[in-house]
Tab-separated table of C-alpha atoms in Angstrom:
chain	number	residue	atom	x	y	z
N	329	MET	CA	5.281	-16.007	-2.500
N	330	GLY	CA	8.925	-13.939	-2.189
N	331	ALA	CA	9.033	-13.963	-5.311
N	332	GLY	CA	11.136	-11.433	-6.651
N	333	HIS	CA	11.652	-8.434	-3.893
N	334	VAL	CA	10.584	-8.513	-0.058
N	335	HIS	CA	11.634	-7.178	3.248
N	336	ARG	CA	14.819	-7.387	4.161
N	337	LEU	CA	14.480	-8.726	7.107
N	338	TYR	CA	13.117	-11.863	5.931
N	339	LEU	CA	15.371	-13.635	4.174
N	340	ASP	CA	13.711	-16.416	1.561
N	341	ARG	CA	13.974	-19.796	2.372
N	342	ALA	CA	11.905	-22.906	1.727
N	343	SER	CA	12.016	-24.497	5.666
N	344	PRO	CA	9.092	-26.181	8.090
N	345	VAL	CA	9.612	-23.113	10.313
N	346	HIS	CA	8.837	-20.595	7.079
N	347	ARG	CA	5.698	-22.789	5.913
N	348	LEU	CA	3.679	-22.711	9.919
N	349	PRO	CA	1.006	-20.643	9.907
N	350	PRO	CA	1.933	-16.773	11.443
N	351	HIS	CA	-0.221	-16.740	13.910
N	352	CYS	CA	1.252	-20.006	15.437
N	353	LYS	CA	5.025	-18.901	15.444
N	354	LEU	CA	4.083	-14.879	17.313
N	355	VAL	CA	2.107	-17.076	19.884
N	356	ALA	CA	4.938	-19.307	20.034
N	357	VAL	CA	7.927	-16.593	20.157
N	358	LEU	CA	5.971	-14.693	23.196
N	359	ALA	CA	5.743	-17.412	25.223
N	360	PHE	CA	8.799	-18.854	25.013
N	361	VAL	CA	9.815	-14.854	25.209
N	362	LEU	CA	7.717	-14.909	28.250
N	363	LEU	CA	9.638	-18.206	30.213
N	364	VAL	CA	12.555	-16.848	29.606
N	365	VAL	CA	11.798	-13.101	30.687
N	366	ALA	CA	10.354	-15.474	33.801
N	367	THR	CA	13.911	-18.096	34.425
N	368	PRO	CA	15.068	-16.968	37.622
N	369	ARG	CA	18.997	-15.552	36.872
N	370	GLU	CA	20.754	-17.134	38.839
N	371	ARG	CA	20.145	-20.084	36.238
N	372	MET	CA	23.045	-19.939	34.272
N	373	TRP	CA	22.336	-23.489	32.888
N	374	ALA	CA	18.777	-22.611	32.064
N	375	PHE	CA	20.189	-19.056	29.796
N	376	ALA	CA	22.507	-22.110	27.775
N	377	ALA	CA	19.725	-24.441	27.424
N	378	TYR	CA	17.609	-21.307	26.117
N	379	ALA	CA	20.084	-20.294	23.091
N	380	VAL	CA	20.997	-24.177	22.053
N	381	LEU	CA	17.217	-23.874	21.096
N	382	LEU	CA	17.386	-20.783	19.757
N	383	ALA	CA	19.730	-22.160	17.632
N	384	ALA	CA	18.101	-25.160	16.888
N	385	VAL	CA	15.453	-23.410	14.986
N	386	ALA	CA	17.510	-21.020	13.179
N	387	ALA	CA	19.710	-24.657	12.231
N	388	VAL	CA	16.030	-25.877	11.006
N	389	ALA	CA	15.349	-22.546	9.443
N	390	ARG	CA	18.144	-22.184	7.846
N	391	ILE	CA	18.542	-18.989	8.607
N	392	PRO	CA	22.841	-18.367	8.984
N	393	PHE	CA	24.284	-17.989	12.274
N	394	GLY	CA	26.263	-14.577	11.112
N	395	THR	CA	23.454	-13.024	9.928
N	396	VAL	CA	21.704	-13.514	13.356
N	397	VAL	CA	24.298	-12.533	14.865
N	398	ARG	CA	25.078	-8.592	12.823
N	399	ARG	CA	21.237	-8.262	14.080
N	400	THR	CA	21.625	-8.216	17.625
N	401	ALA	CA	23.799	-4.789	17.053
N	402	ILE	CA	20.493	-3.253	16.898
N	403	GLU	CA	20.489	-4.597	20.918
N	404	VAL	CA	23.567	-2.412	21.615
N	405	PRO	CA	22.545	0.660	23.893
N	406	PHE	CA	20.552	-1.983	26.210
N	407	VAL	CA	23.639	-3.572	26.819
N	408	ALA	CA	26.155	-0.533	27.173
N	409	PHE	CA	23.404	0.161	29.715
N	410	ALA	CA	23.657	-3.624	31.156
N	411	LEU	CA	27.538	-2.661	31.167
N	412	LEU	CA	26.146	-0.240	33.718
N	413	MET	CA	24.976	-1.606	36.266
N	414	PRO	CA	28.040	-3.391	38.452
N	415	PHE	CA	29.538	-0.155	38.175
N	416	VAL	CA	26.553	1.827	39.638
N	417	ALA	CA	24.559	-0.945	41.050
N	418	THR	CA	24.887	-0.561	45.615
N	419	GLY	CA	25.444	-3.574	48.239
N	420	GLU	CA	28.155	-5.690	48.714
N	421	LYS	CA	31.097	-5.691	46.141
N	422	THR	CA	33.731	-7.915	44.656
N	423	THR	CA	36.599	-7.740	43.196
N	424	VAL	CA	36.765	-9.237	39.543
N	425	LEU	CA	39.726	-8.564	37.147
N	426	GLY	CA	41.059	-5.997	39.749
N	427	LEU	CA	38.142	-3.903	39.138
N	428	TRP	CA	36.046	-3.003	42.197
N	429	LEU	CA	31.737	-4.098	41.278
N	430	SER	CA	28.398	-4.722	43.335
N	431	GLU	CA	27.884	-8.066	42.908
N	432	SER	CA	23.785	-7.355	43.011
N	433	GLY	CA	25.328	-4.904	39.644
N	434	LEU	CA	27.192	-8.159	38.537
N	435	TRP	CA	23.062	-9.506	38.457
N	436	SER	CA	21.745	-7.795	37.029
N	437	ALA	CA	23.722	-6.614	34.114
N	438	TRP	CA	23.283	-10.794	33.029
N	439	ASP	CA	20.228	-10.669	34.067
N	440	ILE	CA	19.197	-7.610	30.953
N	441	LEU	CA	22.036	-9.290	28.776
N	442	ALA	CA	21.186	-13.261	28.747
N	443	LYS	CA	17.159	-12.339	28.718
N	444	GLY	CA	17.469	-9.131	26.259
N	445	THR	CA	19.525	-11.203	24.342
N	446	LEU	CA	17.551	-14.579	24.355
N	447	GLY	CA	14.581	-12.184	23.139
N	448	VAL	CA	16.486	-10.394	20.363
N	449	VAL	CA	17.447	-13.698	19.098
N	450	ALA	CA	13.486	-15.478	18.993
N	451	SER	CA	12.241	-11.967	17.124
N	452	ILE	CA	15.066	-11.705	14.197
N	453	LEU	CA	14.426	-15.362	14.101
N	454	LEU	CA	10.212	-14.914	13.505
N	455	ALA	CA	11.427	-11.216	11.292
N	456	ALA	CA	13.758	-13.950	9.095
N	457	THR	CA	11.415	-16.809	8.370
N	458	THR	CA	7.853	-14.512	8.804
N	459	GLU	CA	7.119	-12.071	5.742
N	460	PRO	CA	5.371	-8.513	7.448
N	461	ARG	CA	2.280	-8.850	5.756
N	462	LEU	CA	1.939	-12.325	7.514
N	463	LEU	CA	3.071	-10.959	10.779
N	464	LEU	CA	-0.202	-8.528	10.235
N	465	LEU	CA	-2.509	-11.350	8.968
N	466	GLY	CA	-1.185	-13.845	12.030
N	467	LEU	CA	-2.035	-10.652	14.277
N	468	ASP	CA	-4.776	-10.111	13.053
N	469	ARG	CA	-6.109	-13.394	13.197
N	470	LEU	CA	-5.251	-13.018	16.848
N	471	ARG	CA	-7.648	-10.358	16.934
N	472	MET	CA	-5.268	-7.447	17.402
N	473	PRO	CA	-8.113	-4.491	16.761
N	474	GLN	CA	-7.916	-3.376	13.192
N	475	LEU	CA	-7.355	-0.079	13.261
N	476	LEU	CA	-4.129	-0.611	14.658
N	477	THR	CA	-3.222	-3.507	11.872
N	478	GLN	CA	-4.429	-1.643	8.311
N	479	ILE	CA	-2.226	1.789	9.801
N	480	ALA	CA	0.789	-0.665	10.099
N	481	THR	CA	-0.130	-2.534	6.940
N	482	PHE	CA	-0.327	0.822	5.387
N	483	MET	CA	2.775	2.057	7.156
N	484	LEU	CA	4.452	-1.517	5.002
N	485	ARG	CA	2.900	-0.643	1.797
N	486	TYR	CA	4.337	3.837	1.533
N	487	GLY	CA	6.579	3.287	4.076
N	488	ASP	CA	9.182	3.595	0.583
N	489	VAL	CA	7.430	5.787	-1.402
N	490	VAL	CA	7.839	8.172	1.566
N	491	ALA	CA	10.827	7.682	1.919
N	492	ALA	CA	11.524	8.275	-2.058
N	493	GLU	CA	10.100	11.802	-1.762
N	494	LEU	CA	12.269	12.571	1.464
N	495	GLY	CA	15.370	11.563	-0.970
N	496	ARG	CA	13.461	13.469	-4.018
N	497	MET	CA	13.241	16.682	-0.927
N	498	ARG	CA	16.861	16.248	-0.466
N	499	VAL	CA	18.672	15.999	-4.001
N	500	ALA	CA	16.293	18.827	-4.709
N	501	ARG	CA	17.678	20.861	-1.814
N	502	ALA	CA	21.412	20.075	-2.377
N	503	SER	CA	21.199	20.282	-5.775
N	504	ARG	CA	20.157	24.405	-4.628
N	505	GLY	CA	23.259	24.883	-3.023
N	506	PHE	CA	21.868	24.050	1.009
N	507	GLU	CA	24.348	21.992	3.537
N	508	ALA	CA	22.755	20.884	6.583
N	509	ARG	CA	26.756	22.646	7.937
N	510	ASP	CA	25.100	24.097	11.542
N	511	VAL	CA	22.655	24.816	14.051
N	512	ARG	CA	20.596	27.056	11.213
N	513	ALA	CA	20.667	24.222	8.672
N	514	THR	CA	17.389	22.949	11.735
N	515	GLY	CA	14.560	25.294	10.115
N	516	VAL	CA	15.402	24.656	7.023
N	517	LEU	CA	14.717	20.613	8.168
N	518	ALA	CA	12.141	21.430	9.945
N	519	LYS	CA	10.471	23.204	6.914
N	520	SER	CA	10.978	20.163	4.850
N	521	VAL	CA	9.909	18.058	7.097
N	522	GLY	CA	6.521	19.343	7.633
N	523	ALA	CA	6.047	20.015	3.135
N	524	LEU	CA	6.027	15.751	3.813
N	525	PHE	CA	3.867	15.404	6.365
N	526	LEU	CA	1.489	17.843	4.014
N	527	ARG	CA	2.284	15.722	1.226
N	528	SER	CA	2.103	12.996	2.489
N	529	TYR	CA	-1.354	13.664	4.638
N	530	GLU	CA	-2.600	15.364	0.420
N	531	ARG	CA	-1.451	11.005	-0.289
N	532	GLY	CA	-3.425	10.166	2.948
N	533	GLU	CA	-6.621	11.921	1.591
N	534	ARG	CA	-6.358	10.789	-2.352
N	535	VAL	CA	-5.727	6.699	-0.926
N	536	HIS	CA	-9.057	7.122	0.833
N	537	LEU	CA	-10.990	8.207	-1.810
N	538	ALA	CA	-9.301	5.697	-4.091
N	539	MET	CA	-10.475	2.881	-0.963
N	540	VAL	CA	-14.475	4.795	-1.609
N	541	SER	CA	-14.594	4.398	-5.101
N	542	ARG	CA	-13.909	0.862	-4.358
N	543	GLY	CA	-16.536	-0.115	-2.651
N	544	TYR	CA	-14.503	0.383	1.400
N	545	ASP	CA	-16.756	1.130	4.292
N	546	GLY	CA	-14.187	1.228	6.946
N	547	ARG	CA	-13.569	-2.594	6.883
N	548	MET	CA	-11.005	-4.154	5.587
N	549	PRO	CA	-11.896	-7.494	3.437
N	550	LEU	CA	-10.587	-10.506	4.683
N	551	LEU	CA	-8.994	-11.994	1.193
N	552	ASP	CA	-6.454	-14.753	2.953
N	553	ASP	CA	-7.743	-16.791	5.288
N	554	VAL	CA	-4.337	-18.288	6.915
N	555	GLY	CA	-6.148	-21.087	9.390
N	556	ALA	CA	-4.255	-23.598	11.231
N	557	THR	CA	-4.276	-26.693	11.266
N	558	ALA	CA	-3.774	-28.916	14.480
N	559	GLY	CA	-0.505	-30.229	13.664
N	560	GLN	CA	0.917	-27.104	12.521
N	561	TRP	CA	0.018	-25.422	16.184
N	562	SER	CA	1.892	-28.323	17.594
N	563	ALA	CA	4.715	-27.870	15.306
N	564	ALA	CA	4.633	-24.452	16.624
N	565	ALA	CA	4.463	-25.456	20.442
N	566	LEU	CA	7.883	-27.016	20.164
N	567	LEU	CA	10.149	-23.983	20.846
N	568	PRO	CA	7.184	-22.918	24.016
N	569	ALA	CA	7.516	-26.296	25.731
N	570	ALA	CA	10.980	-26.901	25.315
N	571	ALA	CA	11.954	-23.882	26.954
N	572	LEU	CA	9.025	-24.947	29.511
N	573	LEU	CA	10.721	-27.883	30.281
N	574	VAL	CA	13.884	-25.624	30.906
N	575	ALA	CA	12.181	-23.382	33.209
N	576	ALA	CA	10.203	-25.712	35.762
N	577	GLY	CA	13.576	-27.232	36.048
N	578	ALA	CA	15.110	-23.373	37.100
N	579	TRP	CA	11.682	-23.026	38.487
N	580	MET	CA	12.725	-26.663	41.038
N	581	GLY	CA	16.311	-24.945	41.698
N	582	ILE	CA	18.029	-27.606	39.505
U	812	MET	CA	-30.955	0.700	-24.267
U	813	THR	CA	-29.720	2.524	-21.705
U	814	ALA	CA	-27.142	5.035	-21.942
U	815	SER	CA	-23.341	3.547	-19.804
U	816	LEU	CA	-23.564	6.915	-18.321
U	817	GLU	CA	-26.661	9.984	-18.080
U	818	VAL	CA	-25.708	13.583	-16.724
U	819	GLU	CA	-28.247	15.866	-16.353
U	820	GLY	CA	-28.133	20.006	-16.004
U	821	LEU	CA	-24.969	18.988	-13.137
U	822	ALA	CA	-24.219	21.855	-10.781
U	823	TYR	CA	-21.933	21.998	-8.392
U	824	ALA	CA	-20.408	24.156	-6.031
U	825	TYR	CA	-17.245	23.995	-3.445
U	826	PRO	CA	-17.955	24.599	0.379
U	827	ASP	CA	-15.368	27.647	-0.697
U	828	GLY	CA	-17.958	28.622	-2.602
U	829	THR	CA	-16.296	27.806	-6.021
U	830	GLN	CA	-18.658	27.168	-8.361
U	831	ALA	CA	-16.644	24.425	-10.441
U	832	LEU	CA	-19.993	22.825	-12.167
U	833	PHE	CA	-22.701	25.721	-14.492
U	834	GLY	CA	-25.423	22.785	-15.737
U	835	VAL	CA	-23.825	19.418	-17.238
U	836	ASP	CA	-24.989	17.215	-19.423
U	837	LEU	CA	-23.222	14.548	-21.118
U	838	THR	CA	-24.228	11.145	-22.248
U	839	ILE	CA	-22.647	8.216	-23.223
U	840	GLY	CA	-23.856	5.567	-24.724
U	841	ARG	CA	-22.520	1.980	-24.014
U	842	GLY	CA	-19.293	0.870	-25.478
U	843	GLU	CA	-18.218	4.140	-26.610
U	844	ARG	CA	-14.719	5.931	-26.039
U	845	VAL	CA	-15.274	9.081	-25.055
U	846	ALA	CA	-12.548	11.975	-24.232
U	847	LEU	CA	-13.089	14.539	-21.684
U	848	LEU	CA	-11.170	16.935	-22.409
U	849	GLY	CA	-10.242	20.453	-20.856
U	850	PRO	CA	-7.896	23.232	-19.578
U	851	ASN	CA	-6.724	22.887	-16.644
U	852	GLY	CA	-8.696	24.329	-13.117
U	853	ALA	CA	-12.198	23.766	-15.778
U	854	GLY	CA	-14.105	20.877	-13.422
U	855	LYS	CA	-13.073	17.698	-15.273
U	856	THR	CA	-12.072	15.578	-11.756
U	857	THR	CA	-15.322	16.798	-10.195
U	858	LEU	CA	-16.978	15.970	-12.597
U	859	VAL	CA	-15.195	12.790	-12.495
U	860	LEU	CA	-15.955	12.809	-9.021
U	861	HIS	CA	-19.490	12.943	-9.778
U	862	LEU	CA	-19.786	9.736	-11.587
U	863	ASN	CA	-20.004	7.447	-8.758
U	864	GLY	CA	-21.182	10.287	-5.935
U	865	ILE	CA	-18.540	10.958	-3.901
U	866	LEU	CA	-18.929	14.363	-4.054
U	867	HIS	CA	-22.123	15.376	-4.783
U	868	GLY	CA	-24.133	17.650	-3.077
U	869	GLY	CA	-25.882	20.843	-6.006
U	870	LEU	CA	-27.528	20.552	-8.355
U	871	GLY	CA	-28.693	18.272	-11.549
U	872	GLU	CA	-28.883	14.705	-12.193
U	873	VAL	CA	-26.188	11.241	-12.926
U	874	ARG	CA	-26.973	7.917	-14.212
U	875	VAL	CA	-24.611	5.141	-14.755
U	876	GLY	CA	-26.243	2.233	-16.602
U	877	GLY	CA	-30.089	4.210	-15.022
U	878	LEU	CA	-30.079	3.639	-12.284
U	879	ALA	CA	-29.141	7.019	-10.520
U	880	VAL	CA	-26.657	8.276	-8.001
U	881	ASP	CA	-28.250	8.722	-4.699
U	882	PRO	CA	-25.819	9.646	-1.823
U	883	LYS	CA	-28.604	7.958	0.974
U	884	ASP	CA	-28.880	5.838	-0.593
U	885	LYS	CA	-25.678	3.965	0.526
U	886	LYS	CA	-27.061	0.278	-1.263
U	887	GLY	CA	-27.093	1.733	-3.927
U	888	LEU	CA	-24.413	3.458	-4.131
U	889	ARG	CA	-22.462	0.255	-2.919
U	890	GLU	CA	-23.405	-1.046	-6.896
U	891	ILE	CA	-23.006	2.880	-8.328
U	892	ARG	CA	-19.550	2.255	-7.733
U	893	ARG	CA	-19.583	-0.928	-8.703
U	894	ARG	CA	-20.035	0.373	-12.010
U	895	VAL	CA	-18.330	3.480	-12.710
U	896	GLY	CA	-14.352	2.499	-11.893
U	897	ILE	CA	-12.201	5.466	-11.605
U	898	VAL	CA	-8.142	4.787	-12.574
U	899	PHE	CA	-6.610	7.772	-10.907
U	900	GLN	CA	-3.770	9.201	-11.693
U	901	ASP	CA	-1.071	8.717	-9.791
U	902	PRO	CA	-0.588	4.303	-9.418
U	903	ASP	CA	0.489	4.878	-6.136
U	904	ASP	CA	-2.223	6.436	-4.146
U	905	GLN	CA	-4.834	3.609	-6.015
U	906	LEU	CA	-2.435	0.564	-4.800
U	907	PHE	CA	-2.658	0.501	-1.301
U	908	MET	CA	-1.997	-3.020	-0.230
U	909	PRO	CA	1.533	-4.751	-0.032
U	910	THR	CA	0.529	-7.169	-2.910
U	911	VAL	CA	-1.100	-6.509	-6.608
U	912	ARG	CA	-2.885	-10.005	-6.094
U	913	GLU	CA	-4.683	-8.561	-2.799
U	914	ASP	CA	-4.241	-5.067	-4.520
U	915	VAL	CA	-6.535	-6.104	-7.991
U	916	ALA	CA	-8.651	-8.079	-5.308
U	917	PHE	CA	-9.910	-5.436	-2.822
U	918	GLY	CA	-12.464	-4.019	-4.763
U	919	PRO	CA	-14.627	-7.533	-5.658
U	920	ALA	CA	-14.012	-8.233	-2.008
U	921	ASN	CA	-16.105	-5.541	-1.129
U	922	LEU	CA	-18.970	-6.460	-2.892
U	923	GLY	CA	-18.301	-9.433	-0.999
U	924	LEU	CA	-16.684	-11.897	-3.595
U	925	ARG	CA	-14.877	-14.425	-1.833
U	926	GLY	CA	-12.565	-18.033	-2.257
U	927	ALA	CA	-12.565	-18.963	-6.591
U	928	GLU	CA	-14.654	-16.879	-8.249
U	929	LEU	CA	-12.445	-14.356	-6.513
U	930	GLU	CA	-9.405	-15.036	-7.355
U	931	GLY	CA	-11.621	-15.706	-11.318
U	932	ARG	CA	-11.930	-11.888	-10.935
U	933	VAL	CA	-8.409	-11.443	-10.350
U	934	ARG	CA	-6.846	-13.350	-12.152
U	935	VAL	CA	-9.453	-11.982	-15.246
U	936	ALA	CA	-8.819	-8.920	-13.738
U	937	LEU	CA	-4.759	-8.850	-14.483
U	938	ASP	CA	-4.338	-11.627	-17.436
U	939	ARG	CA	-6.257	-8.531	-19.188
U	940	VAL	CA	-3.848	-6.383	-19.229
U	941	GLY	CA	-1.194	-8.800	-19.344
U	942	MET	CA	0.253	-8.363	-15.179
U	943	ALA	CA	-0.513	-11.847	-13.782
U	944	HIS	CA	3.172	-12.620	-13.531
U	945	ALA	CA	3.460	-9.865	-11.296
U	946	ALA	CA	0.199	-10.625	-9.376
U	947	ASP	CA	2.259	-11.766	-6.196
U	948	ARG	CA	5.072	-8.461	-5.911
U	949	PRO	CA	4.649	-5.509	-3.916
U	950	PRO	CA	3.086	-3.014	-6.328
U	951	GLN	CA	6.461	-0.603	-4.907
U	952	HIS	CA	8.745	-2.640	-6.907
U	953	LEU	CA	6.720	-2.944	-10.154
U	954	SER	CA	8.092	0.100	-13.386
U	955	PHE	CA	5.612	3.252	-13.047
U	956	GLY	CA	3.477	1.728	-16.250
U	957	GLN	CA	3.187	-1.471	-14.938
U	958	ARG	CA	1.331	0.090	-12.225
U	959	ARG	CA	-0.276	2.056	-14.141
U	960	ARG	CA	-1.824	-1.224	-15.906
U	961	VAL	CA	-2.031	-2.660	-12.270
U	962	ALA	CA	-4.463	-0.062	-11.449
U	963	VAL	CA	-6.956	-0.266	-14.461
U	964	ALA	CA	-7.228	-4.243	-13.067
U	965	THR	CA	-8.141	-2.944	-10.561
U	966	VAL	CA	-11.611	-1.914	-11.278
U	967	LEU	CA	-11.556	-3.907	-14.153
U	968	ALA	CA	-11.955	-6.677	-11.318
U	969	MET	CA	-15.089	-4.819	-10.759
U	970	GLU	CA	-16.438	-5.674	-14.084
U	971	PRO	CA	-17.373	-2.188	-14.183
U	972	GLU	CA	-20.200	-0.386	-16.441
U	973	ILE	CA	-18.367	2.471	-17.387
U	974	LEU	CA	-14.360	2.675	-17.055
U	975	VAL	CA	-13.032	5.893	-15.906
U	976	LEU	CA	-9.517	7.436	-16.965
U	977	ASP	CA	-8.035	10.167	-14.921
U	978	GLU	CA	-5.465	10.984	-17.646
U	979	PRO	CA	-3.571	7.594	-18.301
U	980	SER	CA	-0.481	8.288	-20.632
U	981	SER	CA	0.898	10.979	-18.140
U	982	ASN	CA	4.313	10.138	-17.197
U	983	LEU	CA	4.923	6.861	-19.063
U	984	ASP	CA	7.717	6.362	-21.381
U	985	PRO	CA	6.244	6.162	-24.896
U	986	ALA	CA	6.718	1.612	-24.890
U	987	SER	CA	4.584	2.022	-21.807
U	988	ARG	CA	2.095	4.893	-23.078
U	989	ARG	CA	0.969	2.173	-26.684
U	990	GLU	CA	0.674	-0.277	-24.444
U	991	LEU	CA	-1.473	1.134	-22.500
U	992	ALA	CA	-3.727	2.436	-25.839
U	993	GLU	CA	-3.011	-1.203	-27.251
U	994	ILE	CA	-4.732	-2.917	-23.944
U	995	LEU	CA	-7.686	-0.592	-23.466
U	996	LEU	CA	-8.360	-0.877	-27.306
U	997	SER	CA	-8.045	-4.653	-26.629
U	998	LEU	CA	-11.411	-4.193	-23.721
U	999	ASP	CA	-14.921	-4.418	-24.617
U	1000	VAL	CA	-16.599	-1.600	-21.823
U	1001	THR	CA	-17.638	2.172	-22.199
U	1002	VAL	CA	-14.550	4.851	-20.838
U	1003	LEU	CA	-14.102	7.849	-20.501
U	1004	MET	CA	-10.882	9.558	-20.939
U	1005	VAL	CA	-9.734	12.287	-18.890
U	1006	THR	CA	-6.765	13.838	-20.583
U	1007	HIS	CA	-4.225	16.354	-21.928
U	1008	ASP	CA	-2.781	14.248	-24.410
U	1009	LEU	CA	-4.639	15.115	-27.326
U	1010	PRO	CA	-2.924	12.905	-29.617
U	1011	TYR	CA	-3.893	10.170	-26.915
U	1012	ALA	CA	-7.849	10.925	-27.399
U	1013	ALA	CA	-7.386	10.853	-31.643
U	1014	GLU	CA	-5.494	7.665	-31.889
U	1015	LEU	CA	-8.463	6.054	-28.285
U	1016	CYS	CA	-11.157	7.221	-28.377
U	1017	PRO	CA	-13.590	8.235	-30.955
U	1018	ARG	CA	-16.194	11.214	-29.895
U	1019	SER	CA	-14.714	13.982	-27.218
U	1020	VAL	CA	-16.616	16.708	-25.725
U	1021	VAL	CA	-14.761	19.781	-23.599
U	1022	LEU	CA	-15.642	21.013	-20.346
U	1023	SER	CA	-14.703	24.489	-20.376
U	1024	GLY	CA	-15.814	27.602	-17.612
U	1025	GLY	CA	-17.811	24.573	-16.239
U	1026	VAL	CA	-20.246	23.332	-19.117
U	1027	ILE	CA	-19.719	21.345	-22.249
U	1028	ALA	CA	-18.340	23.730	-24.788
U	1029	ALA	CA	-17.844	21.067	-27.795
U	1030	ASP	CA	-18.674	17.358	-27.999
U	1031	ALA	CA	-18.110	16.086	-31.352
U	1032	PRO	CA	-15.877	13.772	-33.259
U	1033	THR	CA	-12.792	13.739	-32.269
U	1034	ARG	CA	-10.929	13.689	-35.165
U	1035	ASP	CA	-12.615	16.936	-36.605
U	1036	LEU	CA	-12.575	18.813	-32.911
U	1037	LEU	CA	-9.015	19.009	-33.072
U	1038	ALA	CA	-8.401	20.031	-36.625
U	1039	ASP	CA	-10.422	23.277	-35.054
U	1040	ALA	CA	-7.790	25.325	-34.182
U	1041	ASP	CA	-9.819	28.213	-32.818
U	1042	LEU	CA	-12.166	26.288	-30.631
U	1043	LEU	CA	-8.858	24.262	-29.953
U	1044	ALA	CA	-7.728	28.422	-29.166
U	1045	ALA	CA	-10.818	29.498	-27.329
U	1046	HIS	CA	-10.238	26.318	-24.497
U	1047	ARG	CA	-6.703	26.876	-24.345
U	1048	LEU	CA	-6.823	23.503	-25.795
U	1049	GLU	CA	-2.905	22.623	-27.843
U	1050	LEU	CA	-2.339	19.942	-30.240
U	1051	PRO	CA	1.821	19.011	-29.716
U	1052	PHE	CA	3.983	19.814	-32.391
U	1053	GLY	CA	4.028	18.520	-35.505
U	1054	PHE	CA	0.896	16.437	-34.427
U	1055	ASP	CA	-1.679	17.151	-37.256
U	1056	PRO	CA	-5.559	15.758	-36.621
U	1057	ALA	CA	-6.277	15.159	-40.528
U	1058	ALA	CA	-3.301	12.821	-41.254
U	1059	ALA	CA	-3.372	10.873	-37.801
U	1060	PRO	CA	-3.993	7.008	-39.460
U	1061	ARG	CA	-7.636	6.157	-38.723
């Protein structure tokens, strides 16, 4: 794999994390996130421990720290919501840096921020170490309905094609002097989107025709059987197992 | 020896009532390369979609390698679709899998091939179009000419009785056009090539048929057919500026 172009979220490295079968990684990340969410928010040390675990995974996978930090930007809208909590929540108040804030609001904000960030970073690491098409194979392995994985596979393949078509339409509009200056432009843009929908729909019909011509009967043939050995499962289990120790400690009130 | 393709009295009207084919008769012998010429709207695509049973329900009969196309016979239809390899005009319609290798494997895998046998088919098909180096790349990152060649490989992998190409030279730059011609000439397979590109027909296909108004209006050696100015004019076919079929190399 990995010859030439791959998806922009994926970082091509030769690491043990990259080599793990996709469904093992999916299960590991899901288990990790569930444990994080189930941890009592008052045990701050536990969240620091989780962060250390993720940092270890990133180090093994040779994903640069800066890349991970930059990609957490996707979390910003949730952070903004979390920062509002101490101001709007009710309950006992406390003073922080001269501000009169809700104590339960502060805890909620911390809760969202810590658990959200850990979940996002875990997903970023998964996306950086697993090619999107392998992720889909992994979901297939985990018995995700084939209809959903097929739709996602086609999105992966045709996303760029549709985007290029949209780009050509934009250039063609602009070449005839169109500028989206104000709300009156909405009609033109809506018609463009409509035309794009029709074109994509027709392409869908042509693709289906080409598939039927090569013997498609509703089910995709399973080509790469990405089986996992017991060793690979145990390697993938390292992260959730360590997280389980942390969570257990947090529950017992250490 | 059975012919690769036999079409007898094929007539078809679309559900909206538009009659596209009015009784087409066409026989193509094994190993022949035939160009299917005709103006836009002559029924070329309609005819092609009958060859593997995607369109059906009119009159007449189609046989591929002696096997009749019968849309009610599911198993027979699967064999027909193996025997007729259609390469559609837009490679983006044909190549829908995340990588070239998976796309070429799609057809033979639908036929039930797995493991080493499947891999062998994929490798041979990609080798025949000179694209083995791109096996693990996503199709959208290949050049247009490369995608067209991979599209040819996707049907070669099914080891078809007849290769049907819809406008194979469209949108290709001259180098890609020549490369594709060399590949097609190197294949040992029956070819039916739908095209408006008359010099390409002259280069690749010793025989041409003209489909016009839903019937076969002419069937002759390509060189003779292209030299008949009245015939070409009657069916809205035109040679490109400066092209003389009599002077073209044999």
